[in-house]
Short mmCIF file of C-alpha atoms and ligand atoms in Angstrom, two decimals:
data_model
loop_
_atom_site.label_atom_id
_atom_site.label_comp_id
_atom_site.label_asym_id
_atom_site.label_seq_id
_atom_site.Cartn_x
_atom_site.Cartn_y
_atom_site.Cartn_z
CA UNK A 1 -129.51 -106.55 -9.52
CA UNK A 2 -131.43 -109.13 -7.15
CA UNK A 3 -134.27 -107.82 -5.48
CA UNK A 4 -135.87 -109.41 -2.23
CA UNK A 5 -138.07 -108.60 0.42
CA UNK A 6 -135.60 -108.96 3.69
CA UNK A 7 -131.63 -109.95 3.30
CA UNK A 8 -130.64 -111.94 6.03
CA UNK A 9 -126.68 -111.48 6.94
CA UNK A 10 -125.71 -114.91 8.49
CA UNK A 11 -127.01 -118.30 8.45
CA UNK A 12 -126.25 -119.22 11.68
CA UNK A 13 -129.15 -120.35 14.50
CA UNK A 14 -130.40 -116.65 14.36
CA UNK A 15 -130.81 -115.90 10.70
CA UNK A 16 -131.94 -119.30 9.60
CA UNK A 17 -134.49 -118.92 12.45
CA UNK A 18 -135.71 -115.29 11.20
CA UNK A 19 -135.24 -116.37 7.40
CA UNK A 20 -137.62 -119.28 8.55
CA UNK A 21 -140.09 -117.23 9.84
CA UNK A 22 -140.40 -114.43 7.39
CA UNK A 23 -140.11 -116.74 4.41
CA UNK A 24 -143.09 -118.75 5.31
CA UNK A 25 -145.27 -115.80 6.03
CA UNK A 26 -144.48 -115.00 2.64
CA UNK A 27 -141.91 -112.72 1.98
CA UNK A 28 -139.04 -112.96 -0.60
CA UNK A 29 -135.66 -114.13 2.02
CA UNK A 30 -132.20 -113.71 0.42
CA UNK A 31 -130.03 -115.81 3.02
CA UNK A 32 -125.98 -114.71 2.68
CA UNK A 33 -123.59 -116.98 4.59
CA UNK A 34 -119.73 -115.86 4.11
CA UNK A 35 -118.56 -119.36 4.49
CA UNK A 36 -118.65 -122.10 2.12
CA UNK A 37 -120.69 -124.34 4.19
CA UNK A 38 -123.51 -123.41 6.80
CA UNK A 39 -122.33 -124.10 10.40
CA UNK A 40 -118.34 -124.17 9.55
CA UNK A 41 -115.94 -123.39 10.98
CA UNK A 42 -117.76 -124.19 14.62
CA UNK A 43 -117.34 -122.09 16.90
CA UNK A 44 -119.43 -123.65 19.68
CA UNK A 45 -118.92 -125.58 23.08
CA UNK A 46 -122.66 -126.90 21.85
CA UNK A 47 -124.75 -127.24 24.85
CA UNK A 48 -128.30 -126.07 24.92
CA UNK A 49 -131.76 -126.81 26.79
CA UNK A 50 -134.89 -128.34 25.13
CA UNK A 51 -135.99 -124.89 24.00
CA UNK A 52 -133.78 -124.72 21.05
CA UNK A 53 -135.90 -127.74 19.64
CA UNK A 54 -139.55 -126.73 20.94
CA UNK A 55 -137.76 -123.41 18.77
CA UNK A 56 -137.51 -125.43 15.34
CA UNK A 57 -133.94 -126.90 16.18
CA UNK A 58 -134.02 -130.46 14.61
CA UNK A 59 -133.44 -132.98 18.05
CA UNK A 60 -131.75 -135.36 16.16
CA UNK A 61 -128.76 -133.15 16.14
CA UNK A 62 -128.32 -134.09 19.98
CA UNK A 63 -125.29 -136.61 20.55
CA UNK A 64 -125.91 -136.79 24.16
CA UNK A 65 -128.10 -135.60 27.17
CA UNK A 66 -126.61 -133.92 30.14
CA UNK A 67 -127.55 -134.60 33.44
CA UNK A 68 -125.66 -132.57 35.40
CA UNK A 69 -122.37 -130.34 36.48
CA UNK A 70 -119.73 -130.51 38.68
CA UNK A 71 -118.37 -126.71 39.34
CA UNK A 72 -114.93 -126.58 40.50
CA UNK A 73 -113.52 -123.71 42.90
CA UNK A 74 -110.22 -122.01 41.70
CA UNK A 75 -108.71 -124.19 43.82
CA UNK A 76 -110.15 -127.64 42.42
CA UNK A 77 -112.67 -128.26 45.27
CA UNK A 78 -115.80 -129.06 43.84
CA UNK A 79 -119.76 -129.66 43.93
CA UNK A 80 -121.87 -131.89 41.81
CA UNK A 81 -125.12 -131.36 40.95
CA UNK A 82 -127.19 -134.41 39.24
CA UNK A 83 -130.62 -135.18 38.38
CA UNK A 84 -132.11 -138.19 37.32
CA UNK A 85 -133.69 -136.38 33.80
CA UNK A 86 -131.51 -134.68 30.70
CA UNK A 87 -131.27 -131.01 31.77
CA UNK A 88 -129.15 -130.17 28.82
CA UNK A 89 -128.15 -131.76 25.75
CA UNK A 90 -124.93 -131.60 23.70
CA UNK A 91 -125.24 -131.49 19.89
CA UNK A 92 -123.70 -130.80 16.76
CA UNK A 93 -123.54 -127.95 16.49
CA UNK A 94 -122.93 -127.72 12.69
CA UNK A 95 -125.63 -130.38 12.19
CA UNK A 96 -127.79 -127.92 13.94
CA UNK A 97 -127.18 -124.90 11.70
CA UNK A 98 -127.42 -126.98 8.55
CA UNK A 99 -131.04 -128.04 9.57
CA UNK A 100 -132.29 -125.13 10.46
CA UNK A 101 -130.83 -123.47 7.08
CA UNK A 102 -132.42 -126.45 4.65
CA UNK A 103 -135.78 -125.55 6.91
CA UNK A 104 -135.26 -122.05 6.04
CA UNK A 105 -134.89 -122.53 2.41
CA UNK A 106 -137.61 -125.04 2.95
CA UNK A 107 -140.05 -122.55 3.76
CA UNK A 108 -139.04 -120.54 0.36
CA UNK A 109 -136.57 -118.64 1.56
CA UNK A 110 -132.69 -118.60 -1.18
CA UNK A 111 -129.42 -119.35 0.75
CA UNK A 112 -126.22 -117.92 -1.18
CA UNK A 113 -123.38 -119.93 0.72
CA UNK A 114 -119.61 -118.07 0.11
CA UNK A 115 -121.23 -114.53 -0.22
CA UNK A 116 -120.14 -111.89 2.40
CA UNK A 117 -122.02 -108.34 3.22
CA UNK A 118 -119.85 -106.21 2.60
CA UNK A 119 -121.40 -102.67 3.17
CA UNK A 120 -123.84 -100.67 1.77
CA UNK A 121 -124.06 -98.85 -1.35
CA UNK A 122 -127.02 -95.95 -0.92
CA UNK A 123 -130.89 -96.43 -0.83
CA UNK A 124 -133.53 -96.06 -3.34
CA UNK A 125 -137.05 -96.05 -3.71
CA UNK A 126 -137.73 -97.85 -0.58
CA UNK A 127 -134.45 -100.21 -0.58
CA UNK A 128 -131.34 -100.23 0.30
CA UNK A 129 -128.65 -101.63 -1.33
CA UNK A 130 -125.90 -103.93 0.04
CA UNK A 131 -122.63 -104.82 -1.78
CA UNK A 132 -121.65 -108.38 -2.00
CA UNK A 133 -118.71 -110.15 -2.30
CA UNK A 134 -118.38 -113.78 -2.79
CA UNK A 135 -115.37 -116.04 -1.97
CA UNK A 136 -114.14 -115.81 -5.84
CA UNK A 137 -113.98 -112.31 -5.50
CA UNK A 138 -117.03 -111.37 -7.32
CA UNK A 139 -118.56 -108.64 -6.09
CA UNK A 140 -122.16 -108.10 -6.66
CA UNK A 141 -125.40 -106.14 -5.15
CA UNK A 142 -128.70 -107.02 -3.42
CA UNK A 143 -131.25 -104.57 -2.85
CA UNK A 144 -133.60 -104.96 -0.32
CA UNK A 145 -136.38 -103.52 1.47
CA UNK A 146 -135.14 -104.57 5.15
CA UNK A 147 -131.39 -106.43 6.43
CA UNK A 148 -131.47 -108.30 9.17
CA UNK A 149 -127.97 -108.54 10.88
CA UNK A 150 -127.84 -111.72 11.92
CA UNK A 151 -123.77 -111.90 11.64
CA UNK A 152 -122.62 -112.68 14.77
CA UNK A 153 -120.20 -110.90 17.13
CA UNK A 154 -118.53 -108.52 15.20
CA UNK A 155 -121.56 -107.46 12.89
CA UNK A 156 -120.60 -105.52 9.53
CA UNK A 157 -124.30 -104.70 8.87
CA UNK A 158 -124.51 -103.10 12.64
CA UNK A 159 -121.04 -101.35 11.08
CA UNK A 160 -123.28 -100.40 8.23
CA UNK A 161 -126.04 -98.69 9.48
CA UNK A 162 -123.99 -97.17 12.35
CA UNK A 163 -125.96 -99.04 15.61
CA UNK A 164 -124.04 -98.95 18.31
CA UNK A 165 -122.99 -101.75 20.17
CA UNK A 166 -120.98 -101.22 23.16
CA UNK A 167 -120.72 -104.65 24.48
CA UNK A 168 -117.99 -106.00 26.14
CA UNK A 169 -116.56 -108.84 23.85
CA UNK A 170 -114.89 -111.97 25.70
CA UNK A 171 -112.05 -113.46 23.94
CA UNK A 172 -112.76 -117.63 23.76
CA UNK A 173 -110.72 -120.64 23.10
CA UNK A 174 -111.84 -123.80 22.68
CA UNK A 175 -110.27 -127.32 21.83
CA UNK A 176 -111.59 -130.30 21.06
CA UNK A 177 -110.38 -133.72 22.83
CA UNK A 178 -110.08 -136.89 21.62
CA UNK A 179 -110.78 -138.32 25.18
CA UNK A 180 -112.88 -137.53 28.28
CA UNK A 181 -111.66 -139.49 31.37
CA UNK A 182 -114.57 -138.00 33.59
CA UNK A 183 -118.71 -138.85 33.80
CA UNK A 184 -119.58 -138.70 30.42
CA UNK A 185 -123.54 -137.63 31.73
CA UNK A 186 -121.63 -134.50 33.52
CA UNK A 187 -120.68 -131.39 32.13
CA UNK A 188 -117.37 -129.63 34.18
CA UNK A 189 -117.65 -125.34 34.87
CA UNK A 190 -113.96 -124.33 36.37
CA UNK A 191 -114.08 -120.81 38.34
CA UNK A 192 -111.70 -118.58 39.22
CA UNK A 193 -108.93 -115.94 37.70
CA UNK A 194 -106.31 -117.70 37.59
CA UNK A 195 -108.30 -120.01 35.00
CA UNK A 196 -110.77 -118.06 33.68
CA UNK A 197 -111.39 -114.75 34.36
CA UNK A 198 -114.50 -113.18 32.89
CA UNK A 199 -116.15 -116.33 32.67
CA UNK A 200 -115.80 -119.81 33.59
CA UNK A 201 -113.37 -122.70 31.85
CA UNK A 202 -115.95 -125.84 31.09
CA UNK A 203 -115.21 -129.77 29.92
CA UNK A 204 -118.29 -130.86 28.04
CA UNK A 205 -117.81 -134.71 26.89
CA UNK A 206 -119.02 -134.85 23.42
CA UNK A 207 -120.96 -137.99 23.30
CA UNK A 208 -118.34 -139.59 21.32
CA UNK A 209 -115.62 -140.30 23.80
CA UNK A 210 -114.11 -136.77 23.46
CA UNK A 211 -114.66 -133.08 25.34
CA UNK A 212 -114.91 -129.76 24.07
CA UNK A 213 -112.68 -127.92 26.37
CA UNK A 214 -112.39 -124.32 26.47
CA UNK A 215 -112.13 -120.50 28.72
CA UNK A 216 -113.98 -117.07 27.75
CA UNK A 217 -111.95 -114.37 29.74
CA UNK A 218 -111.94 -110.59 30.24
CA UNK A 219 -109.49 -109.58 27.72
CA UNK A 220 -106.15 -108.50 29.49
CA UNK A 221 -102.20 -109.07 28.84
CA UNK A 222 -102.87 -113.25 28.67
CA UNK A 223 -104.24 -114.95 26.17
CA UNK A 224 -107.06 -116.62 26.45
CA UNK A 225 -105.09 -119.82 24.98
CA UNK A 226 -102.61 -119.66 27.96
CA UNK A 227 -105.75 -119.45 30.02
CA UNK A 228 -106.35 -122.96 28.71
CA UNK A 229 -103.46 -124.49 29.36
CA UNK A 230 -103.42 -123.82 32.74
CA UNK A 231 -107.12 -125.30 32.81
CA UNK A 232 -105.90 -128.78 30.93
CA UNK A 233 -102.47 -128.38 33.36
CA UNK A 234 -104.79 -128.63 36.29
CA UNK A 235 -107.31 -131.37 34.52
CA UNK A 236 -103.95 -133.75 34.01
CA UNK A 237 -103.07 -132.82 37.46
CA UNK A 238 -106.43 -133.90 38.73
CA UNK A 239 -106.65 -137.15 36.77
CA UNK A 240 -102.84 -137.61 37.06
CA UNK A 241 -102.13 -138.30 33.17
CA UNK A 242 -101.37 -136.26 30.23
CA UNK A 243 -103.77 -135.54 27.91
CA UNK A 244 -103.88 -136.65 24.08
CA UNK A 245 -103.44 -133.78 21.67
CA UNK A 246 -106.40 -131.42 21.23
CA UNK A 247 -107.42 -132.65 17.18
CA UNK A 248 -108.81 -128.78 16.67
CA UNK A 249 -109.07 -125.31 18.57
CA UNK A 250 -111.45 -122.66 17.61
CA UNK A 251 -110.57 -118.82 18.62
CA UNK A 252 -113.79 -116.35 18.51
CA UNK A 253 -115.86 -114.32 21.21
CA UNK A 254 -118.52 -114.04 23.05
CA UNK A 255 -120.55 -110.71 23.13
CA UNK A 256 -121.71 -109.76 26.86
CA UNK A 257 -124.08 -106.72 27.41
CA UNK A 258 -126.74 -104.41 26.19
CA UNK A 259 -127.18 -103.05 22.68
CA UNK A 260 -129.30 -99.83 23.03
CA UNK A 261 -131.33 -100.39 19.82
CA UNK A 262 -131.49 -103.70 17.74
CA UNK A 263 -133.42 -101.32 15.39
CA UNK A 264 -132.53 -98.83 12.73
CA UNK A 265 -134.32 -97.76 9.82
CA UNK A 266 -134.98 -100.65 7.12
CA UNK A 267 -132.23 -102.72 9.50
CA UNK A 268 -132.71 -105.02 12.38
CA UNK A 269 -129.86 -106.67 14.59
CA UNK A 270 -130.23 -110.21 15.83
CA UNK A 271 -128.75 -112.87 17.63
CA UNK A 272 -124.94 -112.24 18.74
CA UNK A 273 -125.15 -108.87 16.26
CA UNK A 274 -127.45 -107.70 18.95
CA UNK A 275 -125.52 -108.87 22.27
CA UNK A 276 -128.37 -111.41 22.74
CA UNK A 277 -126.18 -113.58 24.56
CA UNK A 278 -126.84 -114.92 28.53
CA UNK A 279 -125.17 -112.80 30.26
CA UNK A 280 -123.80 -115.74 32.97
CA UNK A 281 -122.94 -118.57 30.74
CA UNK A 282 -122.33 -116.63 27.08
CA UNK A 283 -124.81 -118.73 25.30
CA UNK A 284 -126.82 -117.76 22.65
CA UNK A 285 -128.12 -119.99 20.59
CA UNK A 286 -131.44 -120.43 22.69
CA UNK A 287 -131.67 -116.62 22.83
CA UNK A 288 -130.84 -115.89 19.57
CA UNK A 289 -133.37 -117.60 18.19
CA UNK A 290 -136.35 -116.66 20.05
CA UNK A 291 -135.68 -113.48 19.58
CA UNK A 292 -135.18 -114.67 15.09
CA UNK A 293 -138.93 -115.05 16.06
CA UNK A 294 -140.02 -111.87 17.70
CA UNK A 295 -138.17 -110.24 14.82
CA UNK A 296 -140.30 -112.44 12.42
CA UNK A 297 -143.07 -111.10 14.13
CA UNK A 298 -142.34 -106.95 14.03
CA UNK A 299 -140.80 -107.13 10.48
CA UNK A 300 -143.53 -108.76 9.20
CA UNK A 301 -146.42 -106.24 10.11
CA UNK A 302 -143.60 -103.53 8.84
CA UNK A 303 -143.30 -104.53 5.36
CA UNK A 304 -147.26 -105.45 4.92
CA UNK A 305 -147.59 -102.31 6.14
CA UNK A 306 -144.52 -100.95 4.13
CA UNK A 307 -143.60 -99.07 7.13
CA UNK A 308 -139.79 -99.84 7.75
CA UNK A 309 -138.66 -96.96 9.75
CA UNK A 310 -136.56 -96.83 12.95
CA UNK A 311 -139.96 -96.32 14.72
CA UNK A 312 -141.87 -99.00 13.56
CA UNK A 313 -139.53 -101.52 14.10
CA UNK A 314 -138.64 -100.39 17.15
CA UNK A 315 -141.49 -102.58 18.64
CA UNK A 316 -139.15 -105.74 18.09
CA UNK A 317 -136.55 -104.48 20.78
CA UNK A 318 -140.10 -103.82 22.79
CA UNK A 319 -140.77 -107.09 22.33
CA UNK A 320 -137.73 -109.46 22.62
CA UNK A 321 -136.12 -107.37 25.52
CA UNK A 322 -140.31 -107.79 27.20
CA UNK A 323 -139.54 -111.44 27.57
CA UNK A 324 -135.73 -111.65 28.00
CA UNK A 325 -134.37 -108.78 29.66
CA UNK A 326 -135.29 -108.94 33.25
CA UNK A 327 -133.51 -112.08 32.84
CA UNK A 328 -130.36 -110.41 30.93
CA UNK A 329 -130.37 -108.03 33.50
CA UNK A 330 -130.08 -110.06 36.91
CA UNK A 331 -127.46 -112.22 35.27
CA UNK A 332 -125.77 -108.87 34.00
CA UNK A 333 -125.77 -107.65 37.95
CA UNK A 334 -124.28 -111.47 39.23
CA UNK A 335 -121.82 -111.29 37.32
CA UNK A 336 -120.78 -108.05 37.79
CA UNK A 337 -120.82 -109.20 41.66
CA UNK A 338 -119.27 -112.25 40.87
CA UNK A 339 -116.48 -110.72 38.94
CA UNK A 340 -115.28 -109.05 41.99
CA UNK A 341 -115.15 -112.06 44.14
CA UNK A 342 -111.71 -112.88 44.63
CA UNK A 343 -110.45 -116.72 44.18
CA UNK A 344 -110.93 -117.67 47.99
CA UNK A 345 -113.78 -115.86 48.10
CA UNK A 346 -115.35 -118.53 45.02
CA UNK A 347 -113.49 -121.48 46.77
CA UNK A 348 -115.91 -120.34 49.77
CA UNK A 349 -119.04 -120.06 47.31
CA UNK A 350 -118.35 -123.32 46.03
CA UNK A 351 -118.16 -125.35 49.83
CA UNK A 352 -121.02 -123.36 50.72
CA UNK A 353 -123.36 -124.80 47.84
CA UNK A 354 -122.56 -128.33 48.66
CA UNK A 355 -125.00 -128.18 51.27
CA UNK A 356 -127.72 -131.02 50.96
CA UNK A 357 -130.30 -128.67 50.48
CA UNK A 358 -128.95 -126.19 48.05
CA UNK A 359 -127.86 -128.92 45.95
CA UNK A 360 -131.79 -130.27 46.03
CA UNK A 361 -133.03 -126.68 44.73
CA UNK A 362 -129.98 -126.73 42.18
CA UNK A 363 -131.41 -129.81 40.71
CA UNK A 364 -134.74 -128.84 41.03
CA UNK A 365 -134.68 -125.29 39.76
CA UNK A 366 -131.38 -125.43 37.57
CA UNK A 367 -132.00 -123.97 33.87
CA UNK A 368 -129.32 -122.67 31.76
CA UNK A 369 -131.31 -120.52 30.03
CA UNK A 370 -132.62 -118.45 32.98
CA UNK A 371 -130.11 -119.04 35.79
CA UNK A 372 -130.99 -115.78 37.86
CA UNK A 373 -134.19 -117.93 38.74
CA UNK A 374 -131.97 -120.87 40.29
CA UNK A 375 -129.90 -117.90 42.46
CA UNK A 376 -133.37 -116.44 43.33
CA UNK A 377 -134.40 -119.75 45.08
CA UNK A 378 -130.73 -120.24 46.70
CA UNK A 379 -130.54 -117.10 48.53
CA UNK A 380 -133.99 -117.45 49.28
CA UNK A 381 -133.07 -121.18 51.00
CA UNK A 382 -129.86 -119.73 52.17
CA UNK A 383 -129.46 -116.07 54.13
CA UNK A 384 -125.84 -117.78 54.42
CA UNK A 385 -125.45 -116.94 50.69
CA UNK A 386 -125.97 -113.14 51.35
CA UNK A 387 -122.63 -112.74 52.13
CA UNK A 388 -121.72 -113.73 48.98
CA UNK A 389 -124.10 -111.26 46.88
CA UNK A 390 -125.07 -109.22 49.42
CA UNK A 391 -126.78 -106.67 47.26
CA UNK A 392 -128.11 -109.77 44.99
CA UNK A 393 -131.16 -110.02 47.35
CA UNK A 394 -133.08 -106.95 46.28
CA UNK A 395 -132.05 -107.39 42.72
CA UNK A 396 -133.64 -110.59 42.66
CA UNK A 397 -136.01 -110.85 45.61
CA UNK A 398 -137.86 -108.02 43.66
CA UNK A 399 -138.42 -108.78 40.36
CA UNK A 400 -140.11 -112.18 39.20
CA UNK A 401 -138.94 -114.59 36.58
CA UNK A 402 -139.13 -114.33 32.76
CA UNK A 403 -143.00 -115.12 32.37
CA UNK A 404 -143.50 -116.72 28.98
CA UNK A 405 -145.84 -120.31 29.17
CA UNK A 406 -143.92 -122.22 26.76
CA UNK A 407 -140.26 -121.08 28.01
CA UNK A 408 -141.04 -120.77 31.57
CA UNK A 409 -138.27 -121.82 34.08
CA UNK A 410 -139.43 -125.01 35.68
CA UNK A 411 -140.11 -128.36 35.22
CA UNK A 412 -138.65 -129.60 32.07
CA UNK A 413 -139.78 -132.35 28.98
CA UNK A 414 -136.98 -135.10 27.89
CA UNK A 415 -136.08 -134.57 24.41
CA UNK A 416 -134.41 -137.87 23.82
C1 FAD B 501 -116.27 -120.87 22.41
C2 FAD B 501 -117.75 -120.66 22.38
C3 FAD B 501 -118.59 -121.61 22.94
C4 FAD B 501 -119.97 -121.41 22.92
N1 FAD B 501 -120.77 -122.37 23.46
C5 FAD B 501 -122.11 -122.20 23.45
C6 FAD B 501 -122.97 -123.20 23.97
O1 FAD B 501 -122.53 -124.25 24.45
N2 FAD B 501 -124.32 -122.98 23.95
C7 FAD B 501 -124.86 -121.83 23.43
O2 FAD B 501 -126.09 -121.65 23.44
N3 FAD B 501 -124.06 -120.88 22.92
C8 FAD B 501 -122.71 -121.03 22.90
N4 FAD B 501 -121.89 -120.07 22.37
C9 FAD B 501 -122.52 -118.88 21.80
C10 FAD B 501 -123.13 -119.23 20.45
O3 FAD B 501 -122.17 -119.87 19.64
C11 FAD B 501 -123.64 -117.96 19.79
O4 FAD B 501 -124.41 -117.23 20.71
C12 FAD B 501 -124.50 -118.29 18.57
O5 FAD B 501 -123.73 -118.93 17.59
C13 FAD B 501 -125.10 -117.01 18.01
O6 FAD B 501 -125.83 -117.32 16.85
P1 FAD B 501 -125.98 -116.24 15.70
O7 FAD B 501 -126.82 -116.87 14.65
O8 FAD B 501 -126.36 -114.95 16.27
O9 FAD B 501 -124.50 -116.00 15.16
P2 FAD B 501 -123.45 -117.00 14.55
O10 FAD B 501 -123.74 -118.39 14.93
O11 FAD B 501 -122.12 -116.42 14.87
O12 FAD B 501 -123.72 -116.88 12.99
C14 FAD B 501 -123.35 -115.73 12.28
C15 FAD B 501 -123.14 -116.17 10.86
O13 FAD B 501 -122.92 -114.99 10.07
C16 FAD B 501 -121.91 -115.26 9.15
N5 FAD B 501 -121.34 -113.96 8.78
C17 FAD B 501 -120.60 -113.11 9.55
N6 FAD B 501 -120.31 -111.99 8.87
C18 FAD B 501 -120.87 -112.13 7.65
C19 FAD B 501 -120.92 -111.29 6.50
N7 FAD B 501 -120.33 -110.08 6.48
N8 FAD B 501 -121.56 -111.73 5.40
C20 FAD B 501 -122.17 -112.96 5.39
N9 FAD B 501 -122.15 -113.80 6.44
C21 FAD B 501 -121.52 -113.38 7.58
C22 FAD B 501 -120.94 -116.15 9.91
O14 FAD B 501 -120.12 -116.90 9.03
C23 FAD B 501 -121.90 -117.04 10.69
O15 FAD B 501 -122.24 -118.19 9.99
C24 FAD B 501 -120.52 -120.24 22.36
C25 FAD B 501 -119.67 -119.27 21.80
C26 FAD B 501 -118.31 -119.48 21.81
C27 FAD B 501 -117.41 -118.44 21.20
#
């Protein structure tokens, strides 16, 4: 039976990331990726801020920088926001998860591609062991002194070692299509229930004359495919045309909420496996890596110290949630706010931002990794707003932004 140091569950942007990091300060990494090939299927609208590269992600994986959105009310009146810099780019997604894998296994860690966690067999002296089973149906066992869950939404090793995680998971569709008659420099957020409940529908052109289209909704009696035809229904409507044939959908969801304890004894939870998802927008990738890194961090000192108890690694949800949750936690509270917000109600949200000078602090405090700041400064601008969130003031007016130098909100570097 293989030995290792740490068994990483997942290659995706959060395991590769923590494989990454623990491999090069040392430590034997056993990588398991259930899928054939790193980063497929994608399930992934692929839009993300210049963090995930100052993170390790490889830029040339971007196909095209984003300078802006256009949010529609449910009833298709709109406001666009656009800056003269990249404020988000679009990438490959799979490209992305492929790099940051071959980086991992760079550093020393091994990558077993086709192999799926499937449970755990006991522990002994100091290890645990977790039954494999790869796609030939070979099944085979790893021991190892710590797992890191870093298997997305519906985590089996969070199954395994019994962490609860009661999240609230948002089914999501996407397509992907061959055309994109709007501003290809714009990316398109749809409100309202009758489109998207739970979320928001988006149209992000994919830098190659396409769009990734898709809904994340609060699971009910529709599905979230029927959800998005009524979004491309109202899209042909808008540009009066029908639209080519979607060439793929993907189906998965999106984990929204608070995991008490990303920690367990000789286990730690990461990325999506730990609900480290923004809580407004349901991406991760940004998230889930930085916190790979705080995990790096914590696990490290555990197994020099060979100390891999619940306790001990407890200091990584000290950590991570130290930086990120205030954040998590104001976008937690809109949302609850702005799930209640009936569809005129968002039709009046969305004429009351396109005011000149809301639109100016959109642009100029926008970031869609910490989006509670860019509400901060709006109700701040704008007691009109209050009636919107009118409990959002305290919640925000009292609490300051996510203090880390390097990640701050604020001004922004191009990538490309
Ligand atoms: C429709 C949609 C659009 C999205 N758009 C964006 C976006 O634009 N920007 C953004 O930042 N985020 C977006 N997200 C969220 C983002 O995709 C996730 O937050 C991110 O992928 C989480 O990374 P992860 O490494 O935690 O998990 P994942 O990327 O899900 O990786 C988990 C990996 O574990 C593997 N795995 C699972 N179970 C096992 C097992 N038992 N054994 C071995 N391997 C296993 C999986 O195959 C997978 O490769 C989107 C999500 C959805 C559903």
């Amino acid at each position: 039976m293989e030995s290792v140091d740490v068994l990483v569950v997942g290659a995706g942007p959060a395991g590769s990331t923590a494989a990454f990091e623990l491999a090069r300060r040392g430590h034997s990494v056993r990588m398991l990726e259930e899928h054939p090939e790193v980063g497929e299927p994608v399930q992934c609208a692929g839009l993300v801020s210049h963090r995930v590269f100052d993170l390790g992600g490889d830029p040339s994986v971007v196909r095209r920088p984003v300078r802006g959105a256009t949010v529609f009310g449910p009833s298709m009146n709109s406001v666009r926001f656009a800056a003269d810099a990249p404020r988000a780019f679009v990438i490959d997604r799979a490209a992305l998860d492929r790099r940051l894998a071959e980086r991992a296994v760079g550093a020393g860690a091994t990558l077993a591609t086709g192999e799926k966690f499937d449970g755990l067999e006991g522990a002994r002296n100091g290890s645990v062991t977790a039954r494999v089973v790869s796609s030939d149906g070979r099944r085979s066992e790893v021991s190892a002194r710590l797992v890191v869950g870093a298997d997305g939404v519906a985590s089996a090793v969070a199954r395994a070692f019994r962490l609860r995680r009661p999240v609230e998971i948002l089914p999501a569709v996407e397509a992907e299509f061959p055309e994109s008659p709007g501003d290809a420099d714009q990316v398109e957020v749809f409100l309202g229930r009758r489109i998207s409940p739970g979320l928001f529908g988006w149209w992000i052109p994919d830098g190659s004359g396409g769009a990734r289209v898709g809904v994340a909704i609060t699971p009910g009696p529709e599905t979230a495919r029927s959800f998005l035809d009524r979004l491309r229904a109202a899209l042909e409507r808008r540009w009066g045309k029908r639209l080519k044939e979607p060439s793929r959908f993907l189906v998965s969801g999106i984990p929204i909420g608070r995991v008490p304890r990303c920690a367990g004894d000789r286990v730690l939870l990461v990325g999506d496996a730990a609900a480290q998802v923004k809580p407004l927008s349901g991406g991760g990738i940004f998230t889930g890596m930085r916190c790979a890194q705080f995990l790096a961090e914590t696990a490290d000192g555990a197994l020099r110290a060979n100390d891999l108890s619940a306790g001990r690694l407890g200091a990584y949800d000290v950590a991570w949630r130290s930086e990120l949750e205030a954040e998590f936690d104001r976008a937690l509270y809109l949302r609850r706010i702005l799930l209640k917000m009936r569809d005129p109600d968002l039709d009046r949200l969305v004429a009351a931002l396109a005011n000149a000078e809301l639109q100016g602090a959109i642009v100029a405090f926008g970031d869609i990794d910490f989006p509670s700041h860019v509400a901060r400064q709006l109700l701040l601008r704008s007691p009109s707003l209050v009636r919107f969130f009118p409990m959002a003031l305290g919640a925000l007016w009292g609490s300051a932004p996510a203090t880390v130098p390097s990640l701050e909100p604020g001004p922004r570097r191009q990538t490309t």
